[in-house]
Coordinates of N, CA and C in Angstrom, one line a residue:
M1 N 0.8 -1.2 0.0 CA 0.0 0.0 0.0 C 0.9 1.2 0.0
A2 N 0.5 2.3 -0.7 CA 1.2 3.5 -0.8 C 1.2 4.3 0.5
A3 N 2.1 5.2 0.6 CA 2.1 6.0 1.8 C 0.8 6.8 1.9
P4 N 0.3 7.0 3.1 CA -1.0 7.6 3.2 C -0.9 9.1 3.0
V5 N -2.1 9.7 2.8 CA -2.2 11.2 2.7 C -3.1 11.6 3.8
L6 N -2.8 12.7 4.5 CA -3.6 13.2 5.5 C -4.3 14.5 5.1
V7 N -5.6 14.4 5.3 CA -6.5 15.6 5.0 C -6.9 16.2 6.3
I8 N -6.6 17.5 6.5 CA -6.9 18.2 7.7 C -8.1 19.1 7.4
G9 N -9.2 18.9 8.0 CA -10.4 19.7 7.9 C -11.4 18.9 7.1
A10 N -12.6 18.7 7.7 CA -13.6 17.9 7.1 C -14.9 18.7 6.8
A11 N -14.6 20.0 6.3 CA -15.7 20.7 5.8 C -16.1 20.1 4.5
R12 N -17.0 20.7 3.8 CA -17.5 20.1 2.5 C -16.4 19.9 1.6
S13 N -15.5 20.8 1.4 CA -14.4 20.7 0.5 C -13.3 19.6 1.0
G14 N -13.1 19.5 2.3 CA -12.2 18.5 2.8 C -12.8 17.1 2.5
I15 N -14.0 16.9 2.7 CA -14.6 15.6 2.5 C -14.6 15.3 1.0
A16 N -14.9 16.3 0.1 CA -14.8 16.1 -1.3 C -13.4 15.7 -1.7
G17 N -12.4 16.4 -1.1 CA -11.0 16.2 -1.4 C -10.6 14.8 -1.0
A18 N -11.0 14.4 0.2 CA -10.7 13.0 0.7 C -11.3 12.0 -0.2
R19 N -12.5 12.2 -0.6 CA -13.1 11.2 -1.6 C -12.4 11.2 -2.9
L20 N -12.0 12.3 -3.4 CA -11.3 12.4 -4.7 C -10.0 11.6 -4.6
L21 N -9.3 11.8 -3.5 CA -8.0 11.2 -3.3 C -8.2 9.6 -3.2
N22 N -9.2 9.3 -2.4 CA -9.5 7.9 -2.2 C -9.9 7.2 -3.6
Q23 N -10.7 7.8 -4.3 CA -11.1 7.3 -5.6 C -10.0 7.2 -6.6
N24 N -8.9 7.9 -6.4 CA -7.7 7.9 -7.2 C -6.6 7.0 -6.6
G25 N -7.0 6.2 -5.7 CA -6.0 5.2 -5.2 C -5.2 5.6 -4.0
Y26 N -5.4 6.7 -3.4 CA -4.6 7.1 -2.3 C -5.2 6.5 -1.0
D27 N -4.3 6.2 0.0 CA -4.7 5.8 1.3 C -5.0 7.1 2.1
V28 N -6.2 7.4 2.4 CA -6.6 8.7 3.0 C -7.0 8.6 4.4
I29 N -6.4 9.5 5.2 CA -6.8 9.7 6.6 C -7.3 11.2 6.7
L30 N -8.5 11.3 7.2 CA -9.2 12.6 7.4 C -9.3 12.9 8.9
T31 N -8.9 14.1 9.2 CA -9.1 14.5 10.6 C -9.7 15.9 10.8
D32 N -10.5 16.1 11.8 CA -11.1 17.4 12.1 C -11.3 17.6 13.6
M33 N -11.3 18.9 14.0 CA -11.5 19.2 15.4 C -12.9 18.9 15.8
K34 N -13.8 19.0 14.9 CA -15.2 18.8 15.2 C -15.6 17.4 14.9
E35 N -16.8 17.0 15.3 CA -17.4 15.7 14.9 C -17.7 15.7 13.4
V36 N -17.4 14.6 12.7 CA -17.7 14.5 11.3 C -19.0 13.7 11.1
P37 N -20.1 14.3 10.8 CA -21.4 13.6 10.7 C -21.3 12.4 9.6
E38 N -20.5 12.6 8.6 CA -20.4 11.5 7.6 C -19.4 10.5 7.9
K39 N -18.9 10.4 9.1 CA -17.8 9.5 9.5 C -18.0 8.1 9.1
N40 N -19.2 7.5 9.4 CA -19.4 6.1 9.1 C -19.4 5.9 7.6
E41 N -20.1 6.8 6.9 CA -20.1 6.7 5.4 C -18.7 6.7 4.8
L42 N -17.9 7.7 5.3 CA -16.5 7.8 4.8 C -15.7 6.6 5.1
E43 N -15.9 6.0 6.3 CA -15.1 4.9 6.7 C -15.5 3.6 5.8
Q44 N -16.8 3.6 5.5 CA -17.2 2.5 4.6 C -16.6 2.6 3.2
E45 N -16.3 3.8 2.8 CA -15.6 4.1 1.5 C -14.1 3.8 1.6
G46 N -13.6 3.5 2.8 CA -12.2 3.2 3.0 C -11.3 4.4 3.5
I47 N -12.0 5.5 3.9 CA -11.2 6.6 4.4 C -11.2 6.5 6.0
R48 N -10.1 6.6 6.5 CA -10.0 6.6 8.0 C -10.3 8.0 8.5
V49 N -11.1 8.1 9.5 CA -11.6 9.4 10.0 C -11.3 9.5 11.5
Y50 N -10.6 10.6 11.9 CA -10.4 10.9 13.3 C -11.0 12.3 13.6
D51 N -12.1 12.3 14.3 CA -12.7 13.6 14.6 C -12.7 13.9 16.1
G52 N -13.2 15.1 16.4 CA -13.2 15.5 17.8 C -11.8 15.9 18.3
G53 N -11.0 16.3 17.4 CA -9.6 16.7 17.7 C -8.6 15.9 16.8
H54 N -7.4 16.3 16.8 CA -6.3 15.7 16.0 C -5.4 14.9 16.9
P55 N -5.6 13.6 16.9 CA -4.7 12.7 17.8 C -3.3 12.9 17.5
E56 N -2.5 12.9 18.6 CA -1.0 13.0 18.4 C -0.4 12.0 17.6
F57 N -1.0 10.7 17.6 CA -0.3 9.7 16.8 C -0.3 9.9 15.3
L58 N -1.1 10.9 14.9 CA -1.1 11.2 13.4 C 0.2 11.8 13.0
K59 N 1.0 12.3 14.0 CA 2.3 12.8 13.7 C 3.3 11.7 13.4
N60 N 3.0 10.5 13.8 CA 3.9 9.3 13.7 C 3.9 8.6 12.4
T61 N 3.3 9.2 11.4 CA 3.1 8.5 10.1 C 3.9 9.3 9.0
D62 N 4.5 8.6 8.1 CA 5.2 9.3 7.0 C 4.1 9.4 5.9
Y63 N 3.7 10.7 5.7 CA 2.7 11.0 4.7 C 3.3 11.4 3.4
L64 N 2.7 11.0 2.3 CA 3.1 11.4 0.9 C 3.0 12.9 0.8
F65 N 1.8 13.4 1.3 CA 1.6 14.8 1.4 C 0.4 15.0 2.4
V66 N 0.2 16.3 2.8 CA -0.9 16.7 3.6 C -1.7 17.7 2.9
V67 N -3.0 17.6 3.0 CA -4.0 18.5 2.4 C -4.7 19.3 3.5
K68 N -4.7 20.6 3.4 CA -5.4 21.4 4.4 C -6.5 22.2 3.8
N69 N -7.5 22.5 4.5 CA -8.5 23.4 4.1 C -7.9 24.8 4.0
P70 N -8.3 25.6 3.0 CA -7.7 26.9 2.9 C -8.0 27.8 4.1
G71 N -9.0 27.5 4.9 CA -9.3 28.4 6.0 C -8.4 28.0 7.2
I72 N -7.7 27.0 7.2 CA -6.8 26.6 8.3 C -5.4 27.3 8.0
P73 N -5.0 28.1 9.0 CA -3.7 28.8 8.7 C -2.5 27.9 8.8
Y74 N -1.5 28.2 8.1 CA -0.2 27.4 8.2 C 0.4 27.4 9.6
R75 N 0.0 28.4 10.4 CA 0.5 28.4 11.8 C -0.3 27.5 12.8
A76 N -1.4 26.9 12.3 CA -2.1 26.0 13.1 C -1.2 24.9 13.5
P77 N -1.2 24.4 14.8 CA -0.2 23.5 15.3 C 0.1 22.3 14.4
L78 N -1.0 21.6 14.0 CA -0.8 20.3 13.2 C -0.2 20.6 11.8
V79 N -0.7 21.7 11.2 CA -0.2 22.1 9.9 C 1.3 22.5 10.0
K80 N 1.6 23.3 11.0 CA 2.9 23.8 11.3 C 3.9 22.7 11.5
Y81 N 3.4 21.7 12.2 CA 4.3 20.5 12.5 C 4.7 19.9 11.2
F82 N 3.8 19.6 10.3 CA 4.2 19.0 9.0 C 5.0 19.9 8.1
V83 N 4.7 21.2 8.1 CA 5.5 22.1 7.3 C 7.0 22.1 7.8
E84 N 7.1 22.1 9.1 CA 8.5 22.1 9.7 C 9.2 20.8 9.5
A85 N 8.4 19.7 9.4 CA 9.0 18.4 9.1 C 9.3 18.1 7.7
G86 N 9.0 19.1 6.8 CA 9.3 19.0 5.4 C 8.3 18.2 4.6
V87 N 7.1 17.9 5.1 CA 6.1 17.2 4.4 C 5.4 18.2 3.5
P88 N 5.2 17.9 2.2 CA 4.5 18.9 1.3 C 3.0 19.1 1.8
V89 N 2.6 20.3 1.9 CA 1.3 20.7 2.4 C 0.6 21.5 1.3
Y90 N -0.5 20.9 0.8 CA -1.3 21.6 -0.3 C -2.7 21.9 0.2
T91 N -3.3 22.9 -0.5 CA -4.7 23.2 -0.2 C -5.5 22.2 -1.0
E92 N -6.8 22.2 -0.7 CA -7.7 21.3 -1.5 C -7.7 21.6 -3.0
I93 N -7.7 22.9 -3.3 CA -7.7 23.3 -4.7 C -6.4 22.9 -5.4
E94 N -5.3 23.0 -4.8 CA -4.0 22.5 -5.4 C -4.1 21.0 -5.6
T95 N -4.7 20.3 -4.7 CA -4.8 18.9 -4.8 C -5.7 18.5 -5.9
A96 N -6.8 19.1 -6.0 CA -7.7 18.8 -7.1 C -7.0 19.1 -8.5
Y97 N -6.3 20.2 -8.5 CA -5.6 20.6 -9.8 C -4.6 19.5 -10.1
R98 N -3.8 19.1 -9.2 CA -2.8 18.0 -9.4 C -3.4 16.7 -9.9
I99 N -4.5 16.3 -9.3 CA -5.2 15.1 -9.8 C -5.8 15.3 -11.2
A100 N -6.4 16.4 -11.4 CA -6.9 16.7 -12.8 C -5.8 16.7 -13.8
K101 N -4.7 17.3 -13.5 CA -3.5 17.3 -14.4 C -3.0 15.9 -14.7
T102 N -3.0 15.0 -13.6 CA -2.6 13.7 -13.8 C -3.6 12.9 -14.7
L103 N -4.9 13.1 -14.4 CA -5.9 12.4 -15.2 C -5.8 12.9 -16.7
N104 N -5.5 14.1 -16.9 CA -5.5 14.7 -18.2 C -4.3 14.1 -19.0
T105 N -3.2 13.8 -18.3 CA -2.0 13.2 -19.0 C -2.2 11.7 -19.3
R106 N -3.2 11.1 -18.7 CA -3.4 9.7 -18.9 C -4.2 9.5 -20.2
R107 N -4.8 10.5 -20.8 CA -5.6 10.4 -22.0 C -4.7 10.2 -23.2

């Protein structure tokens, strides 16, 4: 299995991004400070969901990259941790662009 991707923020765009990544073969972990109402549905799709806060153990994984909601500042502790660790951090829009670009080159 490929290295996982961490999606921080489960607002509408975070969930859509997690699903897009999952549908394109990525091992997706989604985390949010709040409860994620769609948690069971997302987990049935193969996305691991950690809500109600960001567990510390999420820092113990080597991620291919991290996706953050544009509303989450880079100074937010979890995002800052990954930036300082040298893990690529993209917004959901950048991620969608990268996947669309990859799909376009497959044609």
